[in-house]
PDB file of C-alpha atoms in Angstrom:
ATOM      1  CA  MET A 355     100.967 126.944 101.470  1.00 32.00           C
ATOM      2  CA  VAL A 356     102.791 127.529 104.758  1.00 34.00           C
ATOM      3  CA  LEU A 357     103.047 124.534 107.047  1.00 42.00           C
ATOM      4  CA  SER A 358     101.534 124.962 110.506  1.00 42.00           C
ATOM      5  CA  THR A 359     100.509 122.905 113.517  1.00 43.00           C
ATOM      6  CA  ARG A 360      96.857 122.913 112.409  1.00 46.00           C
ATOM      7  CA  PRO A 361      97.116 119.664 110.389  1.00 50.00           C
ATOM      8  CA  LEU A 362      98.353 117.866 113.513  1.00 49.00           C
ATOM      9  CA  ASN A 363      95.189 118.971 115.315  1.00 47.00           C
ATOM     10  CA  VAL A 364      93.089 117.801 112.370  1.00 43.00           C
ATOM     11  CA  LEU A 365      94.796 114.405 112.459  1.00 50.00           C
ATOM     12  CA  THR A 366      94.114 114.125 116.188  1.00 45.00           C
ATOM     13  CA  LEU A 367      90.407 114.653 115.487  1.00 43.00           C
ATOM     14  CA  PHE A 368      90.600 112.118 112.645  1.00 46.00           C
ATOM     15  CA  TRP A 369      92.054 109.533 115.004  1.00 43.00           C
ATOM     16  CA  SER A 370      89.256 110.053 117.521  1.00 42.00           C
ATOM     17  CA  LEU A 371      86.576 109.716 114.850  1.00 41.00           C
ATOM     18  CA  SER A 372      88.126 106.568 113.388  1.00 43.00           C
ATOM     19  CA  SER A 373      88.649 104.881 116.752  1.00 42.00           C
ATOM     20  CA  ARG A 374      86.991 101.509 117.269  1.00 41.00           C
ATOM     21  CA  ALA A 375      86.932  98.927 120.027  1.00 41.00           C
ATOM     22  CA  HIS A 376      90.094  96.907 119.487  1.00 45.00           C
ATOM     23  CA  ALA A 377      92.103  94.595 121.664  1.00 51.00           C
ATOM     24  CA  ALA A 378      95.325  96.060 122.955  1.00 66.00           C
ATOM     25  CA  LEU A 379      98.467  95.487 120.967  1.00 94.00           C
ATOM     26  CA  THR A 380     101.352  93.502 122.412  1.00 96.00           C
ATOM     27  CA  THR A 381     104.304  95.739 123.260  1.00 97.00           C
ATOM     28  CA  VAL A 382     107.667  94.286 122.278  1.00 98.00           C
ATOM     29  CA  THR A 383     110.983  95.158 123.925  1.00 98.00           C
ATOM     30  CA  GLY A 384     114.499  93.945 123.311  1.00 97.00           C
ATOM     31  CA  TRP A 385     114.031  93.750 119.552  1.00 98.00           C
ATOM     32  CA  GLY A 386     117.379  95.290 118.660  1.00 94.00           C
ATOM     33  CA  ASP A 387     119.576  98.368 118.641  1.00 93.00           C
ATOM     34  CA  ASN A 388     117.313 101.414 118.720  1.00 95.00           C
ATOM     35  CA  PRO A 389     119.202 104.719 118.364  1.00 92.00           C
ATOM     36  CA  THR A 390     116.084 106.757 117.511  1.00 96.00           C
ATOM     37  CA  ARG A 391     114.019 105.483 120.492  1.00 97.00           C
ATOM     38  CA  LEU A 392     111.190 103.947 118.492  1.00 99.00           C
ATOM     39  CA  THR A 393     108.674 101.675 120.206  1.00 99.00           C
ATOM     40  CA  MET A 394     107.296  98.452 118.782  1.00 99.00           C
ATOM     41  CA  ALA A 395     103.926  96.747 119.120  1.00 98.00           C
ATOM     42  CA  ILE A 396     102.519  93.780 117.230  1.00 98.00           C
ATOM     43  CA  SER A 397      99.159  92.211 116.507  1.00 96.00           C
ATOM     44  CA  LEU A 398      99.238  88.423 116.474  1.00 93.00           C
ATOM     45  CA  PRO A 399      96.525  86.173 115.036  1.00 90.00           C
ATOM     46  CA  ALA A 400      95.085  83.623 117.458  1.00 86.00           C
ATOM     47  CA  ASN A 401      97.005  80.879 115.690  1.00 86.00           C
ATOM     48  CA  VAL A 402     100.221  82.002 114.056  1.00 90.00           C
ATOM     49  CA  ALA A 403     100.850  80.298 110.722  1.00 89.00           C
ATOM     50  CA  GLU A 404     103.934  78.160 110.168  1.00 92.00           C
ATOM     51  CA  ARG A 405     105.446  80.808 107.858  1.00 95.00           C
ATOM     52  CA  PRO A 406     103.434  83.994 108.435  1.00 96.00           C
ATOM     53  CA  ALA A 407     103.632  87.071 106.274  1.00 97.00           C
ATOM     54  CA  VAL A 408     104.651  90.322 107.989  1.00 98.00           C
ATOM     55  CA  VAL A 409     102.999  93.725 107.508  1.00 98.00           C
ATOM     56  CA  LEU A 410     104.686  96.898 108.795  1.00 99.00           C
ATOM     57  CA  ALA A 411     102.020  99.600 109.314  1.00 99.00           C
ATOM     58  CA  LEU A 412     103.192 103.191 109.824  1.00 99.00           C
ATOM     59  CA  HIS A 413     101.234 105.977 111.499  1.00 99.00           C
ATOM     60  CA  THR A 414     100.829 109.605 110.424  1.00 98.00           C
ATOM     61  CA  CYS A 415     102.500 112.628 111.977  1.00 98.00           C
ATOM     62  CA  GLY A 416     101.027 113.180 115.419  1.00 98.00           C
ATOM     63  CA  GLY A 417      99.896 109.566 115.600  1.00 98.00           C
ATOM     64  CA  THR A 418     100.937 106.354 117.307  1.00 98.00           C
ATOM     65  CA  GLY A 419     101.055 102.701 116.413  1.00 98.00           C
ATOM     66  CA  GLN A 420      97.946 102.076 118.525  1.00 97.00           C
ATOM     67  CA  GLN A 421      96.040 104.760 116.612  1.00 97.00           C
ATOM     68  CA  TYR A 422      97.073 103.390 113.238  1.00 98.00           C
ATOM     69  CA  TYR A 423      96.029  99.933 114.398  1.00 98.00           C
ATOM     70  CA  GLN A 424      92.567 101.351 115.042  1.00 96.00           C
ATOM     71  CA  MET A 425      92.513 103.228 111.748  1.00 95.00           C
ATOM     72  CA  ALA A 426      93.832 100.512 109.414  1.00 95.00           C
ATOM     73  CA  ASN A 427      91.534  97.817 110.839  1.00 93.00           C
ATOM     74  CA  TYR A 428      93.556  94.883 109.528  1.00 95.00           C
ATOM     75  CA  ASP A 429      92.547  92.447 112.287  1.00 90.00           C
ATOM     76  CA  SER A 430      89.883  90.547 110.352  1.00 86.00           C
ATOM     77  CA  TYR A 431      92.361  89.970 107.519  1.00 92.00           C
ATOM     78  CA  ALA A 432      95.151  88.962 109.900  1.00 89.00           C
ATOM     79  CA  ALA A 433      92.905  86.352 111.512  1.00 82.00           C
ATOM     80  CA  ARG A 434      91.959  84.881 108.136  1.00 87.00           C
ATOM     81  CA  GLU A 435      95.293  85.184 106.357  1.00 89.00           C
ATOM     82  CA  ASP A 436      97.522  84.527 109.383  1.00 85.00           C
ATOM     83  CA  PHE A 437      99.923  87.438 109.069  1.00 96.00           C
ATOM     84  CA  ILE A 438     101.655  89.384 111.816  1.00 97.00           C
ATOM     85  CA  ALA A 439     101.273  93.165 111.784  1.00 98.00           C
ATOM     86  CA  ILE A 440     103.840  95.503 113.330  1.00 99.00           C
ATOM     87  CA  TYR A 441     102.658  98.905 114.582  1.00 99.00           C
ATOM     88  CA  PRO A 442     105.687 100.996 115.567  1.00 99.00           C
ATOM     89  CA  SER A 443     105.634 104.486 117.067  1.00 99.00           C
ATOM     90  CA  THR A 444     108.091 107.366 116.990  1.00 99.00           C
ATOM     91  CA  PRO A 445     108.312 109.953 119.799  1.00 98.00           C
ATOM     92  CA  ASN A 446     110.421 112.317 117.707  1.00 98.00           C
ATOM     93  CA  ASP A 447     109.657 115.450 115.672  1.00 98.00           C
ATOM     94  CA  SER A 448     105.927 115.699 116.481  1.00 98.00           C
ATOM     95  CA  ASN A 449     105.624 111.908 116.117  1.00 98.00           C
ATOM     96  CA  CYS A 450     106.725 112.059 112.466  1.00 99.00           C
ATOM     97  CA  TRP A 451     108.977 109.504 110.804  1.00 99.00           C
ATOM     98  CA  ASP A 452     112.431 110.753 109.837  1.00 99.00           C
ATOM     99  CA  VAL A 453     112.425 110.897 106.044  1.00 99.00           C
ATOM    100  CA  ALA A 454     114.940 113.739 105.789  1.00 99.00           C
ATOM    101  CA  SER A 455     118.250 112.799 107.434  1.00 99.00           C
ATOM    102  CA  LYS A 456     121.109 111.059 105.661  1.00 99.00           C
ATOM    103  CA  ALA A 457     120.996 108.340 108.324  1.00 99.00           C
ATOM    104  CA  SER A 458     117.393 107.438 107.551  1.00 99.00           C
ATOM    105  CA  LEU A 459     117.869 107.803 103.791  1.00 99.00           C
ATOM    106  CA  THR A 460     120.783 105.342 103.750  1.00 99.00           C
ATOM    107  CA  HIS A 461     120.673 101.540 103.849  1.00 99.00           C
ATOM    108  CA  ASP A 462     121.866 100.535 107.331  1.00 98.00           C
ATOM    109  CA  GLY A 463     122.465 104.215 108.080  1.00 98.00           C
ATOM    110  CA  GLY A 464     121.272 103.980 111.674  1.00 97.00           C
ATOM    111  CA  GLY A 465     118.156 106.171 111.395  1.00 98.00           C
ATOM    112  CA  ASP A 466     114.448 105.426 111.724  1.00 99.00           C
ATOM    113  CA  SER A 467     114.447 103.301 108.587  1.00 99.00           C
ATOM    114  CA  THR A 468     117.124 101.005 110.004  1.00 98.00           C
ATOM    115  CA  SER A 469     115.266 100.600 113.304  1.00 98.00           C
ATOM    116  CA  LEU A 470     112.032  99.745 111.482  1.00 99.00           C
ATOM    117  CA  VAL A 471     113.783  97.048 109.460  1.00 98.00           C
ATOM    118  CA  ARG A 472     115.232  95.637 112.683  1.00 98.00           C
ATOM    119  CA  MET A 473     111.666  95.232 113.947  1.00 99.00           C
ATOM    120  CA  VAL A 474     110.759  93.315 110.806  1.00 99.00           C
ATOM    121  CA  LYS A 475     113.775  91.039 111.134  1.00 98.00           C
ATOM    122  CA  TYR A 476     112.980  90.426 114.806  1.00 98.00           C
ATOM    123  CA  VAL A 477     109.475  89.216 113.900  1.00 98.00           C
ATOM    124  CA  ILE A 478     110.805  87.032 111.087  1.00 98.00           C
ATOM    125  CA  ASP A 479     113.316  85.418 113.450  1.00 98.00           C
ATOM    126  CA  LYS A 480     110.988  84.998 116.443  1.00 97.00           C
ATOM    127  CA  TYR A 481     107.909  83.756 114.572  1.00 97.00           C
ATOM    128  CA  ASN A 482     109.585  82.038 111.616  1.00 98.00           C
ATOM    129  CA  GLY A 483     108.129  84.660 109.283  1.00 98.00           C
ATOM    130  CA  ASP A 484     108.337  84.322 105.521  1.00 98.00           C
ATOM    131  CA  PRO A 485     111.026  86.796 104.351  1.00 99.00           C
ATOM    132  CA  THR A 486     109.529  86.793 100.843  1.00 98.00           C
ATOM    133  CA  LYS A 487     106.205  88.086 102.188  1.00 98.00           C
ATOM    134  CA  VAL A 488     107.108  91.301 103.981  1.00 99.00           C
ATOM    135  CA  TYR A 489     104.967  94.347 103.207  1.00 99.00           C
ATOM    136  CA  VAL A 490     104.834  97.996 104.263  1.00 99.00           C
ATOM    137  CA  THR A 491     101.976 100.464 104.408  1.00 99.00           C
ATOM    138  CA  GLY A 492     101.194 103.826 105.963  1.00 99.00           C
ATOM    139  CA  ALA A 493      99.503 107.190 105.623  1.00 99.00           C
ATOM    140  CA  SER A 494     100.945 110.706 105.282  1.00 99.00           C
ATOM    141  CA  SER A 495     104.271 110.523 107.171  1.00 99.00           C
ATOM    142  CA  GLY A 496     103.795 106.748 107.106  1.00 99.00           C
ATOM    143  CA  CYS A 497     103.513 106.845 103.316  1.00 99.00           C
ATOM    144  CA  MET A 498     106.640 108.978 103.123  1.00 99.00           C
ATOM    145  CA  MET A 499     108.479 106.350 105.160  1.00 99.00           C
ATOM    146  CA  THR A 500     106.961 103.592 103.017  1.00 99.00           C
ATOM    147  CA  ASN A 501     108.656 105.198 100.012  1.00 99.00           C
ATOM    148  CA  VAL A 502     111.932 105.466 101.944  1.00 99.00           C
ATOM    149  CA  LEU A 503     111.895 101.851 103.137  1.00 99.00           C
ATOM    150  CA  MET A 504     111.093 100.467  99.697  1.00 99.00           C
ATOM    151  CA  ALA A 505     113.988 102.425  98.206  1.00 99.00           C
ATOM    152  CA  ALA A 506     116.557 101.871 100.971  1.00 99.00           C
ATOM    153  CA  TYR A 507     115.614  98.240 101.718  1.00 99.00           C
ATOM    154  CA  PRO A 508     114.316  96.741  98.462  1.00 99.00           C
ATOM    155  CA  ASP A 509     115.741  93.403  99.567  1.00 99.00           C
ATOM    156  CA  VAL A 510     113.441  93.357 102.624  1.00 99.00           C
ATOM    157  CA  PHE A 511     110.032  94.419 101.280  1.00 99.00           C
ATOM    158  CA  ALA A 512     108.037  92.664  98.569  1.00 99.00           C
ATOM    159  CA  ALA A 513     105.465  95.440  98.127  1.00 99.00           C
ATOM    160  CA  GLY A 514     104.125  98.676  99.551  1.00 99.00           C
ATOM    161  CA  SER A 515     100.728 100.372  99.590  1.00 99.00           C
ATOM    162  CA  CYS A 516     100.378 103.861 101.021  1.00 99.00           C
ATOM    163  CA  TYR A 517      98.308 107.018 101.212  1.00 99.00           C
ATOM    164  CA  SER A 518      99.026 110.736 100.785  1.00 99.00           C
ATOM    165  CA  GLY A 519     102.815 110.721 100.794  1.00 99.00           C
ATOM    166  CA  VAL A 520     105.862 111.873  98.851  1.00 99.00           C
ATOM    167  CA  PRO A 521     108.673 110.116  96.964  1.00 99.00           C
ATOM    168  CA  ALA A 522     111.814 108.949  98.725  1.00 99.00           C
ATOM    169  CA  ASN A 523     114.343 111.807  99.026  1.00 99.00           C
ATOM    170  CA  CYS A 524     111.737 114.529  98.532  1.00 99.00           C
ATOM    171  CA  LEU A 525     112.631 115.874 101.989  1.00 99.00           C
ATOM    172  CA  ALA A 526     116.346 115.042 101.817  1.00 99.00           C
ATOM    173  CA  GLY A 527     118.358 117.699 103.642  1.00 97.00           C
ATOM    174  CA  SER A 528     115.325 119.278 105.308  1.00 98.00           C
ATOM    175  CA  PRO A 529     115.907 120.269 108.958  1.00 97.00           C
ATOM    176  CA  GLY A 530     113.060 117.962 109.943  1.00 98.00           C
ATOM    177  CA  SER A 531     110.172 115.842 108.701  1.00 98.00           C
ATOM    178  CA  SER A 532     107.185 117.331 110.539  1.00 98.00           C
ATOM    179  CA  PRO A 533     104.816 120.165 109.619  1.00 96.00           C
ATOM    180  CA  VAL A 534     106.637 122.436 112.076  1.00 95.00           C
ATOM    181  CA  SER A 535     110.233 121.423 111.285  1.00 97.00           C
ATOM    182  CA  ALA A 536     110.368 120.603 107.573  1.00 98.00           C
ATOM    183  CA  ASP A 537     111.381 122.744 104.640  1.00 97.00           C
ATOM    184  CA  PRO A 538     107.947 123.242 102.991  1.00 98.00           C
ATOM    185  CA  THR A 539     109.221 122.863  99.411  1.00 98.00           C
ATOM    186  CA  CYS A 540     108.443 119.150  99.216  1.00 99.00           C
ATOM    187  CA  ALA A 541     105.026 119.204 100.879  1.00 98.00           C
ATOM    188  CA  ASN A 542     104.052 122.146  98.692  1.00 98.00           C
ATOM    189  CA  GLY A 543     104.684 120.053  95.582  1.00 98.00           C
ATOM    190  CA  GLN A 544     107.610 122.179  94.452  1.00 98.00           C
ATOM    191  CA  ASN A 545     110.285 119.461  94.373  1.00 99.00           C
ATOM    192  CA  ILE A 546     109.839 118.378  90.763  1.00 99.00           C
ATOM    193  CA  LYS A 547     112.233 115.943  89.079  1.00 99.00           C
ATOM    194  CA  SER A 548     112.286 113.505  86.200  1.00 99.00           C
ATOM    195  CA  GLY A 549     111.764 109.825  86.848  1.00 99.00           C
ATOM    196  CA  GLU A 550     115.419 109.218  86.092  1.00 99.00           C
ATOM    197  CA  GLU A 551     116.484 111.821  88.656  1.00 99.00           C
ATOM    198  CA  TRP A 552     114.266 110.358  91.366  1.00 99.00           C
ATOM    199  CA  ALA A 553     115.440 106.829  90.550  1.00 99.00           C
ATOM    200  CA  ALA A 554     119.099 107.846  90.725  1.00 99.00           C
ATOM    201  CA  LEU A 555     118.544 109.276  94.208  1.00 99.00           C
ATOM    202  CA  ALA A 556     116.727 106.107  95.284  1.00 99.00           C
ATOM    203  CA  LYS A 557     119.461 103.842  93.975  1.00 99.00           C
ATOM    204  CA  ALA A 558     122.070 105.917  95.822  1.00 99.00           C
ATOM    205  CA  MET A 559     120.361 104.966  99.090  1.00 99.00           C
ATOM    206  CA  TYR A 560     121.591 101.384  98.567  1.00 99.00           C
ATOM    207  CA  PRO A 561     124.233 101.540  95.834  1.00 99.00           C
ATOM    208  CA  ARG A 562     125.315  97.894  96.186  1.00 98.00           C
ATOM    209  CA  TYR A 563     121.831  96.635  95.358  1.00 99.00           C
ATOM    210  CA  SER A 564     121.208  95.351  91.827  1.00 98.00           C
ATOM    211  CA  GLY A 565     117.962  93.391  92.183  1.00 98.00           C
ATOM    212  CA  ASN A 566     114.309  94.178  91.602  1.00 99.00           C
ATOM    213  CA  TYR A 567     112.411  96.848  93.517  1.00 99.00           C
ATOM    214  CA  PRO A 568     109.196  96.220  95.481  1.00 99.00           C
ATOM    215  CA  ARG A 569     105.769  96.491  93.873  1.00 99.00           C
ATOM    216  CA  MET A 570     104.113  99.846  94.578  1.00 99.00           C
ATOM    217  CA  GLN A 571     100.531 101.017  95.070  1.00 99.00           C
ATOM    218  CA  THR A 572     100.139 104.680  96.038  1.00 99.00           C
ATOM    219  CA  ILE A 573      96.935 106.616  96.662  1.00 99.00           C
ATOM    220  CA  HIS A 574      96.462 110.403  96.851  1.00 99.00           C
ATOM    221  CA  GLY A 575      93.583 112.878  97.010  1.00 99.00           C
ATOM    222  CA  THR A 576      93.247 115.549  94.326  1.00 99.00           C
ATOM    223  CA  ALA A 577      92.151 118.124  96.937  1.00 99.00           C
ATOM    224  CA  ASP A 578      95.176 117.568  99.189  1.00 99.00           C
ATOM    225  CA  SER A 579      96.702 120.984  99.825  1.00 95.00           C
ATOM    226  CA  PHE A 580      98.806 119.908 102.809  1.00 97.00           C
ATOM    227  CA  VAL A 581     100.888 117.246 101.085  1.00 99.00           C
ATOM    228  CA  HIS A 582     100.220 118.581  97.621  1.00 99.00           C
ATOM    229  CA  TYR A 583      98.705 116.328  94.971  1.00 99.00           C
ATOM    230  CA  LYS A 584     101.747 117.003  92.766  1.00 99.00           C
ATOM    231  CA  ASN A 585     103.651 114.618  95.038  1.00 99.00           C
ATOM    232  CA  PHE A 586     101.458 111.816  93.737  1.00 99.00           C
ATOM    233  CA  GLY A 587     102.837 112.420  90.251  1.00 99.00           C
ATOM    234  CA  GLU A 588     106.392 112.521  91.575  1.00 99.00           C
ATOM    235  CA  GLN A 589     105.899 109.131  93.258  1.00 99.00           C
ATOM    236  CA  LEU A 590     104.571 107.737  89.990  1.00 99.00           C
ATOM    237  CA  LYS A 591     107.669 109.004  88.176  1.00 99.00           C
ATOM    238  CA  LEU A 592     109.982 107.421  90.753  1.00 99.00           C
ATOM    239  CA  TRP A 593     108.398 103.984  90.903  1.00 99.00           C
ATOM    240  CA  SER A 594     107.572 103.613  87.228  1.00 99.00           C
ATOM    241  CA  THR A 595     111.250 104.256  86.514  1.00 99.00           C
ATOM    242  CA  LEU A 596     112.566 101.879  89.187  1.00 99.00           C
ATOM    243  CA  LEU A 597     110.101  99.177  88.125  1.00 99.00           C
ATOM    244  CA  ASP A 598     110.553  99.869  84.399  1.00 99.00           C
ATOM    245  CA  VAL A 599     106.830 100.093  83.665  1.00 99.00           C
ATOM    246  CA  GLU A 600     104.854 102.626  81.652  1.00 99.00           C
ATOM    247  CA  PHE A 601     101.339 103.956  82.089  1.00 99.00           C
ATOM    248  CA  THR A 602      98.844 101.881  80.106  1.00 99.00           C
ATOM    249  CA  ARG A 603      95.297 102.866  81.095  1.00 99.00           C
ATOM    250  CA  ASN A 604      92.889 104.397  83.603  1.00 99.00           C
ATOM    251  CA  VAL A 605      90.123 102.439  85.304  1.00 99.00           C
ATOM    252  CA  THR A 606      87.462 104.837  86.576  1.00 99.00           C
ATOM    253  CA  ASP A 607      85.401 104.448  89.757  1.00 99.00           C
ATOM    254  CA  THR A 608      87.861 101.862  91.033  1.00 98.00           C
ATOM    255  CA  PRO A 609      88.300 100.839  93.842  1.00 98.00           C
ATOM    256  CA  GLN A 610      85.282 103.013  94.651  1.00 98.00           C
ATOM    257  CA  ARG A 611      83.209 105.798  93.144  1.00 98.00           C
ATOM    258  CA  GLY A 612      85.266 108.901  92.377  1.00 99.00           C
ATOM    259  CA  TYR A 613      88.590 107.056  92.500  1.00 99.00           C
ATOM    260  CA  THR A 614      90.606 106.376  89.348  1.00 99.00           C
ATOM    261  CA  THR A 615      93.145 103.568  89.206  1.00 99.00           C
ATOM    262  CA  MET A 616      96.097 104.380  86.955  1.00 99.00           C
ATOM    263  CA  VAL A 617      97.536 101.115  85.683  1.00 99.00           C
ATOM    264  CA  TYR A 618     101.217 100.762  84.800  1.00 99.00           C
ATOM    265  CA  GLY A 619     102.274  97.814  82.681  1.00 99.00           C
ATOM    266  CA  ASP A 620      99.910  94.936  83.366  1.00 99.00           C
ATOM    267  CA  GLY A 621      99.042  96.315  86.799  1.00 99.00           C
ATOM    268  CA  THR A 622     100.898  93.698  88.802  1.00 99.00           C
ATOM    269  CA  GLN A 623     103.954  95.845  89.594  1.00 99.00           C
ATOM    270  CA  MET A 624     102.551  99.332  90.035  1.00 99.00           C
ATOM    271  CA  VAL A 625      99.306 101.266  90.242  1.00 99.00           C
ATOM    272  CA  GLY A 626      98.479 104.797  91.295  1.00 99.00           C
ATOM    273  CA  ILE A 627      95.037 105.679  92.618  1.00 99.00           C
ATOM    274  CA  SER A 628      93.734 109.239  92.347  1.00 99.00           C
ATOM    275  CA  ALA A 629      90.900 110.103  94.754  1.00 99.00           C
ATOM    276  CA  ALA A 630      88.809 112.937  93.291  1.00 99.00           C
ATOM    277  CA  GLY A 631      87.926 115.668  95.769  1.00 99.00           C
ATOM    278  CA  VAL A 632      89.630 113.966  98.712  1.00 99.00           C
ATOM    279  CA  GLY A 633      91.951 116.021 100.914  1.00 99.00           C
ATOM    280  CA  HIS A 634      94.579 115.023 103.460  1.00 98.00           C
ATOM    281  CA  ILE A 635      94.589 112.165 104.173  1.00 98.00           C
ATOM    282  CA  VAL A 636      92.921 109.575 101.973  1.00 98.00           C
ATOM    283  CA  PRO A 637      91.328 107.163 104.478  1.00 98.00           C
ATOM    284  CA  PRO A 638      93.091 103.786 104.242  1.00 98.00           C
ATOM    285  CA  ILE A 639      91.130 100.995 102.571  1.00 98.00           C
ATOM    286  CA  PRO A 640      92.203  97.733 104.234  1.00 97.00           C
ATOM    287  CA  ALA A 641      90.754  95.501 101.509  1.00 97.00           C
ATOM    288  CA  LEU A 642      92.760  97.428  98.910  1.00 98.00           C
ATOM    289  CA  ASP A 643      96.019  97.042 100.828  1.00 98.00           C
ATOM    290  CA  MET A 644      95.474  93.360 101.514  1.00 98.00           C
ATOM    291  CA  ALA A 645      94.601  92.617  97.892  1.00 98.00           C
ATOM    292  CA  TRP A 646      97.805  94.331  96.748  1.00 99.00           C
ATOM    293  CA  PHE A 647      99.793  92.247  99.205  1.00 98.00           C
ATOM    294  CA  GLY A 648      98.040  89.045  98.160  1.00 97.00           C
ATOM    295  CA  LEU A 649      96.602  88.660 101.655  1.00 96.00           C
ATOM    296  CA  GLY A 650      92.941  89.398 100.959  1.00 76.00           C
TER     297      GLY A 650
END
């Protein structure tokens, strides 16, 4: 497969079809050093809890935070569970998160990943957020960045849940991270490594870290030819190695018909969900994400 601009047009249509009537997000400025010119918006529940959880929600290539807010539809959960959701946007590289540069693939390296963590820390400080209940989610490019953040900042995030992405470092060294700028090897499912090799690359992103890694839930469609389904297997290799869990069983037609949940260990640390016949991207399932985060 050769990458083209067509998927960006498809995503634009997807955004328009998934749009709903939502209140506007609150734009935040002055949240910290911002070398990659990201913008930050948040969704606050009517009554912020004393120690709210924080959810970082990351848009696809060609998207914005406002569009992912419409797509993810977390508001009803935020109102009930009293968490604060952050919806950042990137203006760079066709609105794709940087998951390729050394800066973004390094803990405190000064790239997109560092700026996103600064947003999280700003919310924790301003709203007395619970630092043990910080979660990350996203789709496509947002799932790629979810993998990066969980590997580079395992001391910040408790868990991640994401759709149609690739493992951290899959695009390392690529000239860009978008369909028009990236080396296509990763998206084509041709960057194949062992779990130990992926884990070594992830650990090198934050070599001083010796603690546990965040819990992972990743979802991918079997008919995805844009971010090839093989990348689902590579994510499973990476996170099963980092979390030291092995595949134990499949649960069919879960969380919905045609989806298979692949359970690792006892299922509390890692699951993979294979969506039969689904292309790019798997539509986010808010109840699934919230349950994984313990917020549903």
